[in-house]
PDB file of C-alpha atoms in Angstrom:
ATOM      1  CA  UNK A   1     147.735 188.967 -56.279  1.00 60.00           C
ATOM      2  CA  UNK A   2     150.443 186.669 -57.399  1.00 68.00           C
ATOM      3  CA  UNK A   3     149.590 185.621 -61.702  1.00 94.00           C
ATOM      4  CA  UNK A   4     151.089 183.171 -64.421  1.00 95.00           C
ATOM      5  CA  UNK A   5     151.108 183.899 -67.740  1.00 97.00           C
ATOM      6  CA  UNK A   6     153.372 182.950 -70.569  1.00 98.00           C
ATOM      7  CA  UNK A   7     155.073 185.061 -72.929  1.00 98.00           C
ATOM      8  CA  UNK A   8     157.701 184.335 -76.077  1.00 97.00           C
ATOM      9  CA  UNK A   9     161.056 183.729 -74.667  1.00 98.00           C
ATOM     10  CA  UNK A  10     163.555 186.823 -75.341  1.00 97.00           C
ATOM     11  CA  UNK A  11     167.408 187.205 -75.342  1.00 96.00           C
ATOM     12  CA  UNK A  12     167.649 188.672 -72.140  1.00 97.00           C
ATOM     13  CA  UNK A  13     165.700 185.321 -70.931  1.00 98.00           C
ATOM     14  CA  UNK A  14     168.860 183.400 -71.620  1.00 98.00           C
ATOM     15  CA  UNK A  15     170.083 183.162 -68.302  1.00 98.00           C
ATOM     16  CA  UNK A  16     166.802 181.802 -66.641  1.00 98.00           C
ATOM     17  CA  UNK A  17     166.718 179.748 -69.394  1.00 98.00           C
ATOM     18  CA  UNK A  18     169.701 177.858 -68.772  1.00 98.00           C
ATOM     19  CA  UNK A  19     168.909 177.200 -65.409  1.00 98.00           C
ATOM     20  CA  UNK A  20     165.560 175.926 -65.928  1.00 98.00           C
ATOM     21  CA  UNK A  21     167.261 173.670 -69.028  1.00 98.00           C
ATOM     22  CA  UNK A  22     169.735 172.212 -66.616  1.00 97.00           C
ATOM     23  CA  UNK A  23     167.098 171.342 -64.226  1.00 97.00           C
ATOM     24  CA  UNK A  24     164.754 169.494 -66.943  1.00 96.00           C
ATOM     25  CA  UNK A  25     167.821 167.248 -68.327  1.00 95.00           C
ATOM     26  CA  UNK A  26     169.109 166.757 -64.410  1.00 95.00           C
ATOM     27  CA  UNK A  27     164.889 165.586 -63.920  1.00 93.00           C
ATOM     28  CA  UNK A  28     164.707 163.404 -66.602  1.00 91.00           C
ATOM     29  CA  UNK A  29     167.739 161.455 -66.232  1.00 88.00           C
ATOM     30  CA  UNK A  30     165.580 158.918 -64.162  1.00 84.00           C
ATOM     31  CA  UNK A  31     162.880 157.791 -66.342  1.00 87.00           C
ATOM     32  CA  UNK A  32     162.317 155.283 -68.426  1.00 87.00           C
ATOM     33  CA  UNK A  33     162.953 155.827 -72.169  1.00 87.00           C
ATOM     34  CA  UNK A  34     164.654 159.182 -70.917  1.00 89.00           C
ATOM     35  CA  UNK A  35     168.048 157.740 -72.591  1.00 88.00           C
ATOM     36  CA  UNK A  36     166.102 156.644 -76.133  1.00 86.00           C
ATOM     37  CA  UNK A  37     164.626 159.882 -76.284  1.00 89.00           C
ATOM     38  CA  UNK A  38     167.748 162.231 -75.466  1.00 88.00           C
ATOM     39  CA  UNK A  39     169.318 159.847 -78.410  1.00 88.00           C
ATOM     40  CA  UNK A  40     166.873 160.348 -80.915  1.00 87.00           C
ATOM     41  CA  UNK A  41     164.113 162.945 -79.683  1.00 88.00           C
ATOM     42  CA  UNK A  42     165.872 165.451 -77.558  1.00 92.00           C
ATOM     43  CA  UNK A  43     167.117 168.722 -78.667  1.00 95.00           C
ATOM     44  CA  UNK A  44     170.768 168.726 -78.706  1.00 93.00           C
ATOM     45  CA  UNK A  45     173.565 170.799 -78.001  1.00 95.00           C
ATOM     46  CA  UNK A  46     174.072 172.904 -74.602  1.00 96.00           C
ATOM     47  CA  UNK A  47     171.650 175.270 -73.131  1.00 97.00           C
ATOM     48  CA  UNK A  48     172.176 177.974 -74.265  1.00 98.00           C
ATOM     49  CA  UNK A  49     172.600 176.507 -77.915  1.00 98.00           C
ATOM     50  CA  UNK A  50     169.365 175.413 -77.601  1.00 98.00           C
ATOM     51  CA  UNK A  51     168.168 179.193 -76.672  1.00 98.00           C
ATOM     52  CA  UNK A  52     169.684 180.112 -79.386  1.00 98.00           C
ATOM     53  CA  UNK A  53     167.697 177.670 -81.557  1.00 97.00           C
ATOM     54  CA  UNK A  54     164.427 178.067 -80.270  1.00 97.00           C
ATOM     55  CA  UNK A  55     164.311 181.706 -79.716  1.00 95.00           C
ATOM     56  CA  UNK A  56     166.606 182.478 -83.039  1.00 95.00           C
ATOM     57  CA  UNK A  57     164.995 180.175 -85.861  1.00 96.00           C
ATOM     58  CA  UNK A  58     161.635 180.593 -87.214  1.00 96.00           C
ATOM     59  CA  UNK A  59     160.902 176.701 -86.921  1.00 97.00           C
ATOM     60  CA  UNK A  60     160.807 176.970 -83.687  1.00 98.00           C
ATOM     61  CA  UNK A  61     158.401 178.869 -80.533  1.00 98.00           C
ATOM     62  CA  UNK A  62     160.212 179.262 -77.403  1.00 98.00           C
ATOM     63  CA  UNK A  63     157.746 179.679 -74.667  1.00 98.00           C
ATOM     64  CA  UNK A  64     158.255 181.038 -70.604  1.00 98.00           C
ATOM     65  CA  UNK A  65     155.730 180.439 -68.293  1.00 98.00           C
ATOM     66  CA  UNK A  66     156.179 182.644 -65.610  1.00 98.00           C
ATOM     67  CA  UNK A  67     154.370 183.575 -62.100  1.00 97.00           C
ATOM     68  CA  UNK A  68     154.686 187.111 -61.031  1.00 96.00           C
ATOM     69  CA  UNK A  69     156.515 187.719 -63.841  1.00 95.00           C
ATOM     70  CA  UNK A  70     159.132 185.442 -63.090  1.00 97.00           C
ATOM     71  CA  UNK A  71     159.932 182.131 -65.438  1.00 98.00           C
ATOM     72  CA  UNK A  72     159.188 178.886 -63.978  1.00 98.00           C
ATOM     73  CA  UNK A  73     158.880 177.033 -67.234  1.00 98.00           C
ATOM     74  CA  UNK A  74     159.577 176.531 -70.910  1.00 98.00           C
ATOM     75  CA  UNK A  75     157.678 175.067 -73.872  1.00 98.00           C
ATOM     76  CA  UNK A  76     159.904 175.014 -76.930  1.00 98.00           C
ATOM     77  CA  UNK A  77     157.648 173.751 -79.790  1.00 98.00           C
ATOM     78  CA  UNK A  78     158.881 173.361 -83.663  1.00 98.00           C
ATOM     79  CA  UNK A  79     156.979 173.711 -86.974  1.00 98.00           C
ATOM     80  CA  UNK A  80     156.604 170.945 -88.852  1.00 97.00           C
ATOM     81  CA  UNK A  81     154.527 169.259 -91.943  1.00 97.00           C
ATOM     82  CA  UNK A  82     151.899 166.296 -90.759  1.00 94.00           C
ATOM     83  CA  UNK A  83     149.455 165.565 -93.666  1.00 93.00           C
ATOM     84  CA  UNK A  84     151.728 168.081 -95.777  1.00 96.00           C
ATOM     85  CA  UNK A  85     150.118 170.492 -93.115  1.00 96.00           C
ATOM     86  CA  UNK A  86     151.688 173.230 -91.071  1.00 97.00           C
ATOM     87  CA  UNK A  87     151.566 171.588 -86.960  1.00 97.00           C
ATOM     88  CA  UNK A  88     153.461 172.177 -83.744  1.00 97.00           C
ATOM     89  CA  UNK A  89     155.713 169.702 -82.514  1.00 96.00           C
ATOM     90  CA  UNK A  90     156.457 169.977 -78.559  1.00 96.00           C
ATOM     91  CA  UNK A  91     159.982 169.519 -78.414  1.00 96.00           C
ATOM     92  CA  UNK A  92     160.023 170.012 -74.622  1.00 96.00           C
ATOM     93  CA  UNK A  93     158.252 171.509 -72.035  1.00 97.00           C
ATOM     94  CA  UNK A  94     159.975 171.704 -68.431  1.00 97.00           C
ATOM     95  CA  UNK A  95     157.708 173.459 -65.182  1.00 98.00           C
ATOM     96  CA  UNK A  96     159.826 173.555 -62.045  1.00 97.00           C
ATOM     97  CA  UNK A  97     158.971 171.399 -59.523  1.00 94.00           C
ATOM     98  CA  UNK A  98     157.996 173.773 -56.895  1.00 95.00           C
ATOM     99  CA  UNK A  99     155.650 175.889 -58.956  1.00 95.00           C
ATOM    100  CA  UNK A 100     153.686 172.634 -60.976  1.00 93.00           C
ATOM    101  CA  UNK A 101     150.383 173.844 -58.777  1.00 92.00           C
ATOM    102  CA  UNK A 102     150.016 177.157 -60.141  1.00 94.00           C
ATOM    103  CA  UNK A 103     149.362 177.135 -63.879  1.00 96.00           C
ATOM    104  CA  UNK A 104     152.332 177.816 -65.219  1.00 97.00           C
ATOM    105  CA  UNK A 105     152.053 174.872 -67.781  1.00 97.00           C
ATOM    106  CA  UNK A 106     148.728 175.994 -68.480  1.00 97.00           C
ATOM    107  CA  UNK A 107     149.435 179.358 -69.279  1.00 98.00           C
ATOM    108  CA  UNK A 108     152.509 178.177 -71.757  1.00 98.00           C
ATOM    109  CA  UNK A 109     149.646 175.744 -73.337  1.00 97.00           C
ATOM    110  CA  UNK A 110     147.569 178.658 -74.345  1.00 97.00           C
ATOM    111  CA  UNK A 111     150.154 180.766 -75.680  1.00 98.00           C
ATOM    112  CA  UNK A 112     151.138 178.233 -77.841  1.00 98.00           C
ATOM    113  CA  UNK A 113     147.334 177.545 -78.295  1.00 97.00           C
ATOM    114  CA  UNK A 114     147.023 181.563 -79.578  1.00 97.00           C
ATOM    115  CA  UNK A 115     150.398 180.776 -81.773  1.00 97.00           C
ATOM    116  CA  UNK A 116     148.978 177.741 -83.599  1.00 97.00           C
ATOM    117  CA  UNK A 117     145.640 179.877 -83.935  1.00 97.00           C
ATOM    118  CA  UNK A 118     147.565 182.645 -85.621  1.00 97.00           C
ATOM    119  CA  UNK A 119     149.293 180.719 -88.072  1.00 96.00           C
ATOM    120  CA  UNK A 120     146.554 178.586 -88.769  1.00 96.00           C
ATOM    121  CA  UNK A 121     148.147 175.115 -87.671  1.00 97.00           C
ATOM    122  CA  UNK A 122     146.520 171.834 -88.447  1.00 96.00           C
ATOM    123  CA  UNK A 123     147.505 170.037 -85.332  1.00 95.00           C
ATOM    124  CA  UNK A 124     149.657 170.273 -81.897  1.00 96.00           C
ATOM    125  CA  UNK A 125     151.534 166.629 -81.184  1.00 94.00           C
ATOM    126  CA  UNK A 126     154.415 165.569 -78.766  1.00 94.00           C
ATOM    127  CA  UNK A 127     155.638 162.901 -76.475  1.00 90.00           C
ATOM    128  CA  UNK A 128     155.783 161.829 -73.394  1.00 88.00           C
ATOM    129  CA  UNK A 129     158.299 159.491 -71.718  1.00 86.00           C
ATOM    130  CA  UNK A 130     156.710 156.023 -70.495  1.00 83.00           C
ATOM    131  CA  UNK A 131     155.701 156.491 -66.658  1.00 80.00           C
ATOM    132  CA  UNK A 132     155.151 160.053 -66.915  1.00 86.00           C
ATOM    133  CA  UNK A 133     151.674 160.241 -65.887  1.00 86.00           C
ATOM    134  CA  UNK A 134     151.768 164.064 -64.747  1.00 89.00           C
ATOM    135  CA  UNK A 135     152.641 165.106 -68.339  1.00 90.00           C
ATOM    136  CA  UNK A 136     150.800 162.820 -70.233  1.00 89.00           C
ATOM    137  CA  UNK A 137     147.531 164.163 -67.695  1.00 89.00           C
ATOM    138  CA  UNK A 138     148.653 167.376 -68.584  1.00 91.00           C
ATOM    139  CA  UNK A 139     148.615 166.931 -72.303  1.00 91.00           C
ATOM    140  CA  UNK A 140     144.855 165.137 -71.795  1.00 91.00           C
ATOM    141  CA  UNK A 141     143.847 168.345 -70.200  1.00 92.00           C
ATOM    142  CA  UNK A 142     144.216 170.110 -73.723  1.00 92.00           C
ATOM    143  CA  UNK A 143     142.653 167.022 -75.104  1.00 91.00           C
ATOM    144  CA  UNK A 144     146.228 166.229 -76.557  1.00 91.00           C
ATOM    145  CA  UNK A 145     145.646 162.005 -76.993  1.00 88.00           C
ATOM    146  CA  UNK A 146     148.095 159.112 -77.814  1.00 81.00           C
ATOM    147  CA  UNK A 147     148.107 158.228 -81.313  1.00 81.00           C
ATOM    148  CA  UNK A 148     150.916 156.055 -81.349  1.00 76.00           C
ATOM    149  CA  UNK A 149     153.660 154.051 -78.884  1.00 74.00           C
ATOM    150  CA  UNK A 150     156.802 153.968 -79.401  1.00 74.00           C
ATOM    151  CA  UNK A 151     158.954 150.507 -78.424  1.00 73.00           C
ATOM    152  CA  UNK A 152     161.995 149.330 -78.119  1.00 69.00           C
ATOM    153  CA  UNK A 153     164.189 146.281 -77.746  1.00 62.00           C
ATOM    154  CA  UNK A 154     168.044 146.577 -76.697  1.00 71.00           C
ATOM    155  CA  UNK A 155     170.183 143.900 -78.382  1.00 82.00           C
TER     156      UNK A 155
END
């Protein structure tokens, strides 16, 4: 019986990795705000930088959701202070098209649900691009709300 689950990322992940990386930044290039937020937001650097960041700091949970053991999906997520209080920050979290049915996000969700739990966080925020209904539905699933917009004018 095929299963998701999610599990912290490792350093023989860093191949998969890199692939599913390429295919989030080649999948966002389309939206709207997606050139905003890889200015100001995004992580930076190349992929496998940015494994080396998120799996290699203690700031930072790196995620892999994976079905039949497989990885389909990151969720990097960062420590940070809100209200001078230890939260989680989604940096980025990236399912592959193909495999958006199956849980995958879910099961990354709840690991980083169990992570937050364990270090007693006070919150879990992110972001979502404007347009992106499927991920701001999917952060409304974990009862993960707006609390503010973001807006710009180009000059």
């Amino acid at each position: 019986m095929p299963i998701e689950s999610a599990r912290i990322a490792e350093q023989n992940d860093r191949a998969v990795f890199v692939s599913l990386y390429t295919a989030s930044r080649d999948e966002i290039a389309g939206h709207k705000g997606a050139d905003l937020w890889g200015r100001t937001r995004a992580l930076t650097g190349t992929a496998s930088e940015v494994f080396d960041m998120a799996s290699e700091h203690q700031d930072f949970i790196c995620i892999l959701g994976t079905y039949n053991d497989y990885p389909f999906g990151f969720l990097i997520a960062e420590w940070v202070a809100i209200y001078d209080k230890k939260s989680l920050d989604i940096r980025e979290v990236f399912v592959d098209s193909e495999m958006r049915s199956v849980g995958i996000g879910e099961a990354m969700m709840l690991a980083l649900f169990d992570q937050a739990e364990k270090f007693a966080a006070f919150s879990i925020v992110s972001r979502a691009l404007p347009g992106d209904r499927e991920l701001k539905n999917f952060f409304e699933r974990f009862k993960i709300t707006a609390r503010i917009i973001e807006v710009e004018r180009k000059l």
